[in-house]
């Protein structure tokens, strides 16, 4: 019973010629009956890591999985590969459950999927004791961590597995890799001297891009126009927003639909199925969409709003390009979103420790969005990976910013903040610098300030970026509990009064046309493709027009 048999099982049941990097070592560890922890990105191939050793060893494997829909898919996939598998959860009738239990007693099953609720239900452990269990696999193991975004209190009870079955190896698997979650998995499951496998979380085929949040709908329409055949996901912050987005896109003739937790289970399953089969091309969804969905050809993922942390962000964009072909992740970023998320966190009634952590995580998310160096490097460092070179597949690498002596600009910003007595937010500071005569500046008499209009020559978006940079460099503070009012600190005073020099990064605002050329380098369209795109544009127009036909128009044959 060793890796040779494992390779045979891999070929025989799954049809794969070889293990992916990492899988073989993990399978070996399980076959040695070691407790094993697997941190591998979504789509990396975690299932094989417990399914193969489970099939090689005599007895039955018990797999704990948090989602009923997932469980069903996995079991069906196994059955179609000729593996005797079944599941037990609360959605089944008691007759069904009894039938499965009988199959277990009769030794007819190799793999049993159970929900955590079922596992903890009365009498279930004594049922398990009567079986010959070769392995416990705990999928989506990050659900055990209260720090994580998918915390399931029932997962905490899984420590009883190790207490009750000290001789059965446990393998815990997740795509969430931050250190706190890792530590929770190790300690909460009472794992014995576990072997931990961390595969690279890099997904080099995903192009990473961040755009300013202003005019994001226009930017999305431009984006879609260029990608008419590509399935993709647009993540929105609220349920309502997913519906509005889907409707707007439908009105433009796009094949879009929406998904959120407010839909009935049936509707959710239906729309998900359509997306899986390419019958819906664009899914507008809340983060409720996607966990464990195995659709390999998602070509792009757009975040209409800033996600609340990098773990969620990375997991969500990881649903793109699972087939390894090029995919894109486009994130929209605005300080307004940051404020909204802060409000969510601070009003959530969480305890202060959790709040502090959530806020810290949000800060890191924001830093990523405002990063001035290779995005992939920033991400990989966040997940604790070494990453030396620039990736060459993100917007920063495509358009590297150049730095310049920004002391004068910084002084203008800081003195505007000082003159408004540190009471205004960044958007208003920009108004003052640009000399905008609007209600706010006039009512408050800001047009009389010395700094009013001191920076007309710099576009508003650029000022915003410089303010972000000063905040990121610790030269300026932002009081989120005072509607984002900007505040001076000791460092700002050095810049203002002691001649401290400030290096800023210049952003060449990219002309959309130029950007398109850059992204399609050497891939100009053929005449046939051009005709096809034009035809599609026409088709969308017609579809859109059809949708707008008022219901009282009656068509007749003559
Ligand atoms: P995860 O649970 O890590 O998100 P899955 O276990 O669902 O990933 O696997 C993702 C995809 O990779 C599946 O389609 C699976 O069949 C495929 N896969 C896994 N291991 C291999 C392998 N050794 N060779 C080829 N394909 C594999
Ligand atoms: Mg999985």
Coordinates of C-alpha atoms and ligand atoms in Angstrom, one line a residue:
X1 CA 0.0 0.0 0.0
X2 CA 2.0 2.9 -1.2
X3 CA 2.4 5.6 -3.8
X4 CA 2.4 3.0 -6.7
X5 CA -1.1 1.9 -5.8
X6 CA -2.0 5.6 -5.5
X7 CA -0.8 6.3 -9.0
X8 CA -2.9 3.4 -10.3
X9 CA -6.0 4.6 -8.5
X10 CA -5.4 8.1 -9.9
X11 CA -5.4 6.7 -13.4
X12 CA -8.1 4.0 -12.9
X13 CA -10.7 6.1 -11.2
X14 CA -9.9 9.7 -12.2
X15 CA -8.2 9.2 -15.5
X16 CA -5.2 11.3 -14.7
X17 CA -1.7 10.2 -15.7
X18 CA 0.2 12.0 -12.9
X19 CA -0.2 13.9 -9.7
X20 CA 0.0 17.7 -9.8
X21 CA 3.0 19.2 -7.9
X22 CA 2.4 18.7 -4.2
X23 CA -0.4 16.1 -4.5
X24 CA 1.9 13.1 -4.3
X25 CA 3.7 14.2 -1.1
X26 CA 0.3 14.9 0.5
X27 CA -1.0 11.4 -0.5
X28 CA 2.1 9.8 0.9
X29 CA 1.7 11.6 4.2
X30 CA -1.9 10.4 4.5
X31 CA -0.9 6.8 3.6
X32 CA 1.7 7.0 6.4
X33 CA -1.3 7.8 8.6
X34 CA 0.0 11.2 9.5
X35 CA -2.4 14.1 10.3
X36 CA -2.1 16.4 7.4
X37 CA -3.0 20.0 6.6
X38 CA -3.3 21.1 3.0
X39 CA -3.3 24.8 2.0
X40 CA -3.8 25.0 -1.7
X41 CA -5.5 27.6 -3.8
X42 CA -9.0 27.0 -5.2
X43 CA -8.7 24.8 -8.2
X44 CA -5.4 23.4 -7.1
X45 CA -6.8 19.8 -6.8
X46 CA -7.4 19.3 -3.1
X47 CA -10.1 16.6 -3.5
X48 CA -7.6 14.1 -5.1
X49 CA -5.5 14.5 -1.9
X50 CA -8.0 12.7 0.2
X51 CA -9.9 10.7 -2.4
X52 CA -6.9 8.8 -3.7
X53 CA -5.5 7.6 -0.3
X54 CA -9.0 6.9 0.9
X55 CA -9.4 4.5 -2.1
X56 CA -6.0 2.9 -1.6
X57 CA -6.5 2.1 2.1
X58 CA -8.9 -0.6 3.3
X59 CA -12.1 0.8 4.9
X60 CA -14.2 3.8 4.4
X61 CA -13.3 7.6 4.4
X62 CA -15.5 10.1 6.0
X63 CA -15.5 13.6 4.4
X64 CA -16.9 16.6 6.3
X65 CA -18.0 19.2 3.8
X66 CA -20.0 22.4 4.7
X67 CA -22.3 22.8 1.7
X68 CA -25.0 20.4 0.8
X69 CA -25.0 21.4 -2.8
X70 CA -21.3 20.7 -3.0
X71 CA -21.6 17.4 -1.4
X72 CA -24.1 16.2 -3.9
X73 CA -21.9 17.3 -6.8
X74 CA -18.9 15.6 -5.4
X75 CA -20.7 12.4 -4.8
X76 CA -22.2 12.3 -8.2
X77 CA -18.8 12.9 -9.8
X78 CA -17.3 10.1 -7.7
X79 CA -20.2 7.7 -8.7
X80 CA -19.7 8.5 -12.3
X81 CA -16.0 7.6 -11.9
X82 CA -17.0 4.3 -10.4
X83 CA -16.3 5.1 -6.8
X84 CA -18.8 3.8 -4.2
X85 CA -19.8 7.1 -2.5
X86 CA -22.8 8.5 -0.7
X87 CA -23.7 11.4 1.5
X88 CA -25.6 12.0 4.7
X89 CA -27.2 15.4 5.5
X90 CA -30.4 17.0 6.8
X91 CA -31.9 17.4 3.4
X92 CA -32.5 13.6 3.1
X93 CA -35.5 11.7 4.4
X94 CA -34.8 9.3 7.3
X95 CA -35.5 6.3 5.0
X96 CA -32.7 7.6 2.6
X97 CA -30.4 8.1 5.6
X98 CA -31.1 4.6 6.8
X99 CA -30.3 3.2 3.4
X100 CA -26.9 4.9 3.3
X101 CA -26.2 3.8 6.9
X102 CA -26.9 0.2 5.9
X103 CA -24.6 0.5 2.9
X104 CA -21.9 1.6 5.4
X105 CA -22.5 -1.4 7.7
X106 CA -22.4 -3.7 4.7
X107 CA -19.0 -2.3 3.7
X108 CA -20.3 -1.2 0.3
X109 CA -19.0 2.3 0.5
X110 CA -15.5 3.8 0.1
X111 CA -16.4 7.4 0.7
X112 CA -19.0 9.0 2.9
X113 CA -19.7 12.7 2.8
X114 CA -21.4 14.2 5.9
X115 CA -22.4 17.7 6.9
X116 CA -20.9 19.0 10.2
X117 CA -24.4 19.1 11.6
X118 CA -25.0 15.4 10.8
X119 CA -21.6 14.4 12.2
X120 CA -22.5 16.0 15.6
X121 CA -26.0 14.7 15.7
X122 CA -27.0 12.3 18.5
X123 CA -25.7 8.8 18.2
X124 CA -23.6 9.5 15.1
X125 CA -20.3 8.8 16.7
X126 CA -21.4 5.4 17.9
X127 CA -22.5 4.7 14.3
X128 CA -19.0 5.7 13.1
X129 CA -17.4 3.5 15.8
X130 CA -19.0 0.5 14.2
X131 CA -17.4 1.2 10.8
X132 CA -13.8 0.7 9.7
X133 CA -12.8 4.2 9.1
X134 CA -9.5 4.8 7.3
X135 CA -9.5 8.6 7.1
X136 CA -11.3 11.8 8.2
X137 CA -11.1 14.5 5.6
X138 CA -12.2 18.0 6.6
X139 CA -12.9 20.1 3.5
X140 CA -13.0 23.9 3.7
X141 CA -11.3 23.7 7.0
X142 CA -11.0 27.5 7.4
X143 CA -14.6 27.3 8.5
X144 CA -13.2 26.4 11.9
X145 CA -11.6 29.8 12.4
X146 CA -13.6 32.6 13.9
X147 CA -11.3 35.0 12.2
X148 CA -12.2 33.7 8.8
X149 CA -15.1 34.8 6.6
X150 CA -17.0 31.5 6.6
X151 CA -17.0 30.7 10.3
X152 CA -19.2 27.7 11.2
X153 CA -19.6 27.1 14.9
X154 CA -20.2 23.4 14.4
X155 CA -16.7 23.1 13.0
X156 CA -15.4 23.7 16.4
X157 CA -16.8 20.4 17.6
X158 CA -14.7 18.6 15.1
X159 CA -12.0 18.3 17.7
X160 CA -14.0 15.4 19.0
X161 CA -12.9 13.4 16.0
X162 CA -9.3 13.3 17.2
X163 CA -10.4 12.6 20.8
X164 CA -12.8 9.8 19.8
X165 CA -10.7 8.3 17.0
X166 CA -7.1 8.9 18.0
X167 CA -5.7 6.3 15.5
X168 CA -7.5 7.6 12.4
X169 CA -5.6 10.2 10.4
X170 CA -7.2 13.5 9.8
X171 CA -6.6 15.6 6.7
X172 CA -7.7 19.2 6.8
X173 CA -8.0 21.2 3.5
X174 CA -8.5 24.8 2.7
X175 CA -7.8 27.5 0.2
X176 CA -7.5 30.2 2.8
X177 CA -3.9 30.6 3.9
X178 CA -3.5 33.5 6.3
X179 CA -1.6 32.7 9.4
X180 CA -4.3 33.1 11.9
X181 CA -6.5 30.7 10.1
X182 CA -3.6 28.2 9.7
X183 CA -3.0 28.4 13.4
X184 CA -6.7 27.9 14.3
X185 CA -6.9 24.8 12.1
X186 CA -3.9 23.2 13.7
X187 CA -4.9 23.9 17.3
X188 CA -8.7 23.5 17.1
X189 CA -8.6 20.1 15.5
X190 CA -6.2 18.7 18.0
X191 CA -4.0 17.4 15.2
X192 CA -1.0 15.3 16.3
X193 CA 2.3 16.4 14.9
X194 CA 0.7 17.3 11.6
X195 CA 2.5 17.6 8.3
X196 CA 1.6 21.0 6.8
X197 CA 1.7 21.4 3.0
X198 CA 1.5 24.9 1.6
X199 CA 1.4 25.1 -2.1
X200 CA 2.1 28.3 -3.9
X201 CA -0.9 30.5 -4.0
X202 CA 0.2 32.2 -7.1
X203 CA -2.2 32.1 -10.1
X204 CA 0.1 33.5 -12.7
X205 CA -2.5 33.3 -15.5
X206 CA -4.8 35.9 -13.8
X207 CA -4.1 39.5 -14.9
X208 CA -4.5 41.8 -12.0
X209 CA -5.9 45.3 -12.5
X210 CA -7.3 48.1 -10.3
X211 CA -9.2 51.1 -11.6
X212 CA -10.6 54.1 -9.9
X213 CA -14.2 53.8 -8.8
X214 CA -15.5 56.8 -10.6
X215 CA -17.6 56.0 -13.7
X216 CA -17.3 52.3 -13.1
X217 CA -20.4 51.3 -15.0
X218 CA -19.0 52.9 -18.2
X219 CA -15.7 51.1 -17.6
X220 CA -17.6 47.8 -17.3
X221 CA -19.5 48.3 -20.5
X222 CA -16.2 49.1 -22.3
X223 CA -14.7 46.0 -20.8
X224 CA -17.6 43.7 -21.8
X225 CA -17.7 45.1 -25.3
X226 CA -14.3 43.6 -25.9
X227 CA -15.1 40.2 -24.4
X228 CA -18.4 39.1 -26.0
X229 CA -17.8 35.3 -25.7
X230 CA -16.3 35.1 -22.3
X231 CA -18.1 34.0 -19.2
X232 CA -17.4 36.1 -16.1
X233 CA -18.6 37.2 -12.7
X234 CA -19.3 40.7 -11.4
X235 CA -19.2 40.8 -7.6
X236 CA -21.4 43.5 -6.0
X237 CA -21.7 44.5 -2.4
X238 CA -25.5 44.2 -1.9
X239 CA -28.3 41.9 -3.2
X240 CA -30.1 44.9 -4.7
X241 CA -26.9 45.9 -6.6
X242 CA -26.6 42.5 -8.2
X243 CA -30.2 42.8 -9.5
X244 CA -29.7 46.3 -10.8
X245 CA -26.5 45.4 -12.5
X246 CA -28.0 42.4 -14.2
X247 CA -30.9 44.5 -15.4
X248 CA -28.7 47.2 -16.8
X249 CA -26.6 44.6 -18.7
X250 CA -29.7 42.9 -20.0
X251 CA -30.9 46.3 -21.2
X252 CA -27.7 46.5 -23.2
X253 CA -28.4 43.1 -24.7
X254 CA -26.1 41.1 -22.6
X255 CA -26.9 37.6 -21.3
X256 CA -26.6 38.4 -17.6
X257 CA -28.3 37.1 -14.5
X258 CA -28.0 37.5 -10.8
X259 CA -27.3 35.4 -7.7
X260 CA -27.6 36.2 -4.0
X261 CA -28.5 34.5 -0.8
X262 CA -32.0 36.1 -0.9
X263 CA -33.1 33.8 -3.7
X264 CA -34.8 30.5 -2.9
X265 CA -32.5 27.5 -3.0
X266 CA -34.3 26.3 -6.2
X267 CA -33.7 29.6 -8.0
X268 CA -30.1 29.7 -6.9
X269 CA -29.5 26.2 -8.1
X270 CA -31.2 27.0 -11.4
X271 CA -29.2 30.1 -12.2
X272 CA -26.0 28.5 -11.1
X273 CA -26.7 25.6 -13.4
X274 CA -27.3 28.0 -16.3
X275 CA -24.0 29.7 -15.6
X276 CA -22.1 26.3 -15.4
X277 CA -23.5 25.4 -18.8
X278 CA -22.7 28.7 -20.4
X279 CA -26.4 29.5 -20.8
X280 CA -25.8 32.6 -18.7
X281 CA -22.6 34.4 -19.6
X282 CA -22.4 37.1 -16.9
X283 CA -23.2 36.4 -13.3
X284 CA -23.9 39.5 -11.1
X285 CA -23.5 38.1 -7.6
X286 CA -22.8 38.8 -4.0
X287 CA -20.1 36.8 -2.3
X288 CA -22.6 34.1 -1.6
X289 CA -21.8 32.9 -5.1
X290 CA -18.9 30.7 -5.9
X291 CA -17.8 28.6 -3.0
X292 CA -16.6 25.3 -4.5
X293 CA -18.2 26.0 -7.9
X294 CA -16.1 24.1 -10.4
X295 CA -16.5 26.1 -13.6
X296 CA -13.1 26.1 -15.3
X297 CA -13.7 28.6 -18.1
X298 CA -14.5 31.8 -16.1
X299 CA -12.4 34.3 -18.1
X300 CA -12.8 37.4 -15.9
X301 CA -13.9 38.5 -12.4
X302 CA -14.9 42.1 -11.7
X303 CA -15.3 43.5 -8.3
X304 CA -17.6 46.4 -8.5
X305 CA -16.8 47.3 -4.9
X306 CA -13.7 46.8 -2.8
X307 CA -13.9 43.5 -0.9
X308 CA -13.4 43.5 2.9
X309 CA -10.1 41.7 2.9
X310 CA -7.5 40.2 0.7
X311 CA -8.4 36.6 1.6
X312 CA -11.9 37.0 0.2
X313 CA -10.6 38.9 -2.8
X314 CA -8.1 36.3 -3.7
X315 CA -10.6 33.5 -3.2
X316 CA -13.1 35.3 -5.4
X317 CA -10.7 36.1 -8.3
X318 CA -9.4 32.5 -8.0
X319 CA -12.7 31.4 -9.6
X320 CA -11.3 32.8 -12.8
X321 CA -9.0 30.8 -15.1
X322 CA -9.1 27.5 -13.3
X323 CA -8.3 25.9 -16.6
X324 CA -5.0 27.6 -16.6
X325 CA -5.8 29.8 -19.7
X326 CA -5.4 33.6 -19.3
X327 CA -8.0 35.3 -17.2
X328 CA -8.5 38.8 -15.8
X329 CA -9.4 40.3 -12.4
X330 CA -10.6 43.9 -12.4
X331 CA -11.1 45.7 -9.1
X332 CA -12.8 49.1 -8.7
X333 CA -11.5 51.2 -5.8
X334 CA -12.9 54.3 -4.1
X335 CA -12.5 55.8 -0.7
X336 CA -16.3 55.8 -0.5
X337 CA -16.3 52.0 -0.5
X338 CA -13.7 52.0 2.2
X339 CA -15.9 54.1 4.4
X340 CA -18.9 51.9 3.8
X341 CA -17.0 48.8 4.7
X342 CA -15.6 50.5 7.9
X343 CA -19.2 51.3 8.9
X344 CA -20.2 47.7 8.3
X345 CA -17.4 46.5 10.5
X346 CA -17.8 49.0 13.3
X347 CA -21.6 48.8 13.5
X348 CA -21.7 45.0 13.2
X349 CA -21.9 44.5 17.0
X350 CA -18.7 42.4 16.9
X351 CA -16.4 42.4 19.8
X352 CA -13.5 44.8 19.7
X353 CA -10.8 42.3 19.1
X354 CA -12.6 41.0 16.0
X355 CA -13.3 44.6 14.9
X356 CA -9.6 45.5 15.2
X357 CA -8.6 42.6 13.1
X358 CA -11.3 43.2 10.5
X359 CA -10.2 46.9 10.3
X360 CA -6.6 45.8 9.9
X361 CA -7.5 43.5 7.1
X362 CA -9.4 46.2 5.4
X363 CA -6.4 48.4 5.6
X364 CA -4.3 45.8 3.8
X365 CA -7.0 45.5 1.2
X366 CA -6.9 49.2 0.6
X367 CA -3.1 49.2 0.5
X368 CA -3.3 46.6 -2.2
X369 CA -5.7 48.7 -4.3
X370 CA -3.4 51.7 -3.9
X371 CA -0.2 49.8 -4.4
X372 CA 2.4 51.4 -6.6
X373 CA 4.5 48.2 -7.1
X374 CA 3.7 44.9 -8.7
X375 CA 0.3 43.7 -7.5
X376 CA 1.1 40.0 -7.5
X377 CA 4.2 40.7 -5.3
X378 CA 2.0 42.6 -2.9
X379 CA -0.5 39.7 -2.8
X380 CA 2.0 36.9 -2.4
X381 CA 3.8 38.7 0.4
X382 CA 0.5 39.1 2.1
X383 CA 0.0 35.4 2.0
X384 CA 3.5 34.9 3.3
X385 CA 5.2 33.8 0.1
X386 CA 8.5 34.8 -1.3
X387 CA 8.1 36.5 -4.6
X388 CA 11.1 38.3 -5.9
X389 CA 10.6 39.3 -9.5
X390 CA 7.9 41.6 -10.8
X391 CA 5.2 39.4 -12.3
X392 CA 4.7 41.1 -15.7
X393 CA 1.0 40.3 -15.7
X394 CA -0.6 43.2 -13.8
X395 CA -1.5 46.8 -14.5
X396 CA 1.5 48.1 -12.5
X397 CA 4.0 46.0 -14.4
X398 CA 2.3 47.1 -17.7
X399 CA 2.5 50.7 -16.8
X400 CA 5.1 51.2 -14.1
X401 CA 4.7 54.5 -12.2
X402 CA 7.7 56.8 -12.0
X403 CA 8.4 58.7 -8.9
X404 CA 9.3 62.4 -8.5
X405 CA 9.9 64.9 -5.8
X406 CA 6.4 65.6 -4.6
X407 CA 7.3 67.8 -1.6
X408 CA 5.5 70.9 -3.0
X409 CA 2.4 68.9 -3.8
X410 CA 2.4 67.3 -0.4
X411 CA 2.8 70.7 1.3
X412 CA -0.2 72.0 -0.6
X413 CA -2.3 69.1 0.6
X414 CA -1.2 69.4 4.2
X415 CA -1.6 73.1 4.4
X416 CA -5.1 72.8 3.0
X417 CA -5.8 70.3 5.7
X418 CA -4.4 72.6 8.3
X419 CA -6.4 75.6 7.1
X420 CA -9.6 73.7 7.3
X421 CA -8.8 72.9 10.9
X422 CA -8.6 69.2 10.0
X423 CA -12.3 68.8 9.6
X424 CA -12.7 67.9 5.9
X425 CA -12.4 64.7 3.9
X426 CA -10.2 64.1 0.9
X427 CA -12.8 64.9 -1.7
X428 CA -13.3 68.4 -0.2
X429 CA -9.6 69.0 0.2
X430 CA -9.4 68.3 -3.6
X431 CA -12.2 70.8 -4.2
X432 CA -10.3 73.4 -2.3
X433 CA -7.0 72.7 -4.1
X434 CA -8.8 72.8 -7.5
X435 CA -10.6 75.9 -6.5
X436 CA -14.1 74.5 -7.2
X437 CA -16.8 77.0 -6.3
X438 CA -19.4 74.6 -5.1
X439 CA -21.9 74.8 -2.2
X440 CA -19.5 73.3 0.3
X441 CA -16.6 75.5 -0.4
X442 CA -18.6 78.7 -0.6
X443 CA -20.8 78.0 2.4
X444 CA -17.8 77.4 4.6
X445 CA -15.9 80.3 3.2
X446 CA -13.1 78.1 1.9
X447 CA -12.8 80.2 -1.2
X448 CA -11.1 82.8 1.0
X449 CA -8.4 80.4 2.0
X450 CA -4.8 80.9 0.7
X451 CA -4.7 77.4 -0.6
X452 CA -8.0 77.8 -2.6
X453 CA -7.2 77.0 -6.2
X454 CA -3.5 76.4 -5.4
X455 CA -3.6 73.2 -7.5
X456 CA -5.8 73.9 -10.5
X457 CA -3.1 72.4 -12.8
X458 CA -3.4 68.9 -11.3
X459 CA -6.5 66.8 -12.2
X460 CA -8.8 65.8 -9.3
X461 CA -8.2 62.1 -9.7
X462 CA -4.4 62.7 -9.5
X463 CA -4.9 64.7 -6.2
X464 CA -6.8 61.8 -4.8
X465 CA -4.0 59.5 -5.6
X466 CA -1.5 61.8 -3.9
X467 CA -3.6 62.0 -0.8
X468 CA -3.8 58.2 -0.7
X469 CA -0.1 58.0 -1.0
X470 CA 0.5 60.5 1.9
X471 CA -1.8 58.4 4.0
X472 CA 0.0 55.2 3.0
X473 CA 3.3 56.8 3.8
X474 CA 2.1 57.8 7.3
X475 CA 2.4 61.5 6.4
X476 CA -1.3 62.1 6.9
X477 CA -4.0 60.4 9.0
X478 CA -7.6 59.8 8.2
X479 CA -10.3 59.8 10.9
X480 CA -12.8 57.2 9.8
X481 CA -14.9 57.9 12.8
X482 CA -15.2 61.6 11.6
X483 CA -16.5 61.0 8.1
X484 CA -13.0 60.5 6.8
X485 CA -11.7 63.9 8.0
X486 CA -8.0 64.3 7.2
X487 CA -5.7 64.9 10.2
X488 CA -2.1 66.1 10.5
X489 CA 0.4 64.1 12.5
X490 CA 4.0 64.6 13.6
X491 CA 5.3 63.5 10.2
X492 CA 3.0 66.0 8.4
X493 CA 4.4 68.8 10.5
X494 CA 8.0 67.8 9.5
X495 CA 6.9 68.2 5.8
X496 CA 5.2 71.4 6.4
X497 CA 7.7 73.1 8.7
X498 CA 11.1 71.3 8.6
X499 CA 11.6 70.8 4.9
X500 CA 11.2 67.0 5.0
X501 CA 11.3 65.8 1.4
X502 CA 8.5 63.6 0.0
X503 CA 8.8 61.2 -2.9
X504 CA 5.5 60.6 -4.7
X505 CA 4.6 58.3 -7.5
X506 CA 3.3 59.7 -10.7
X507 CA 0.5 57.9 -12.4
X508 CA 0.2 58.4 -16.1
X509 CA -3.6 58.3 -16.5
X510 CA -3.9 55.6 -19.1
X511 CA -5.8 56.5 -22.2
X512 CA -8.4 53.7 -22.7
X513 CA -7.5 53.4 -26.4
X514 CA -3.8 53.1 -25.6
X515 CA -4.6 50.6 -22.9
X516 CA -6.5 48.4 -25.3
X517 CA -3.7 48.4 -27.7
X518 CA -1.3 47.4 -25.0
X519 CA -3.4 44.6 -23.8
X520 CA -4.0 43.2 -27.3
X521 CA -0.3 43.6 -28.4
X522 CA 0.2 41.9 -31.7
X523 CA -3.2 40.4 -31.5
X524 CA -5.0 42.8 -33.8
X525 CA -8.3 41.4 -35.1
X526 CA -8.8 39.9 -38.4
X527 CA -11.4 41.2 -40.8
X528 CA -13.6 38.2 -40.0
X529 CA -13.3 38.9 -36.3
X530 CA -14.1 42.6 -36.8
X531 CA -17.2 41.7 -38.8
X532 CA -18.2 39.2 -36.1
X533 CA -17.8 41.8 -33.3
X534 CA -19.8 44.3 -35.4
X535 CA -22.5 41.7 -35.9
X536 CA -22.6 41.0 -32.2
X537 CA -22.9 44.7 -31.3
X538 CA -25.8 44.9 -33.7
X539 CA -27.4 41.8 -32.2
X540 CA -27.1 43.2 -28.7
X541 CA -28.7 46.5 -29.9
X542 CA -31.7 44.5 -31.3
X543 CA -32.0 42.4 -28.2
X544 CA -31.9 45.6 -26.1
X545 CA -34.5 47.2 -28.3
X546 CA -36.8 44.2 -28.0
X547 CA -36.7 44.4 -24.2
X548 CA -37.9 47.9 -24.3
X549 CA -41.0 47.2 -26.4
X550 CA -43.9 48.2 -24.2
X551 CA -46.3 45.3 -23.4
X552 CA -49.2 46.9 -25.3
X553 CA -47.6 46.6 -28.7
X554 CA -49.3 43.7 -30.5
X555 CA -47.8 41.9 -33.4
X556 CA -50.0 40.5 -36.1
X557 CA -49.1 38.4 -39.1
X558 CA -50.2 40.7 -41.8
Ligands
LIG1 P1 -10.0 22.4 -5.1 O1 -10.8 21.6 -4.2 O2 -8.6 22.5 -4.7 O3 -10.6 23.8 -5.4 P2 -10.6 20.4 -7.0 O4 -10.2 19.2 -6.2 O5 -12.0 20.7 -7.2 O6 -9.9 21.7 -6.5 O7 -9.9 20.2 -8.4 C1 -9.9 21.2 -9.4 C2 -9.8 20.6 -10.8 O8 -8.5 20.0 -11.0 C3 -10.8 19.5 -11.0 O9 -11.4 19.6 -12.3 C4 -9.9 18.2 -10.9 O10 -10.4 17.2 -11.7 C5 -8.6 18.7 -11.5 N1 -7.4 17.9 -11.1 C6 -7.1 17.6 -9.8 N2 -5.9 16.9 -9.7 C7 -5.6 16.7 -11.0 C8 -4.4 16.0 -11.6 N3 -3.5 15.3 -10.9 N4 -4.4 16.0 -13.0 C9 -5.3 16.7 -13.7 N5 -6.4 17.3 -13.2 C10 -6.5 17.3 -11.9
LIG2 MG1 -12.5 21.7 -3.1

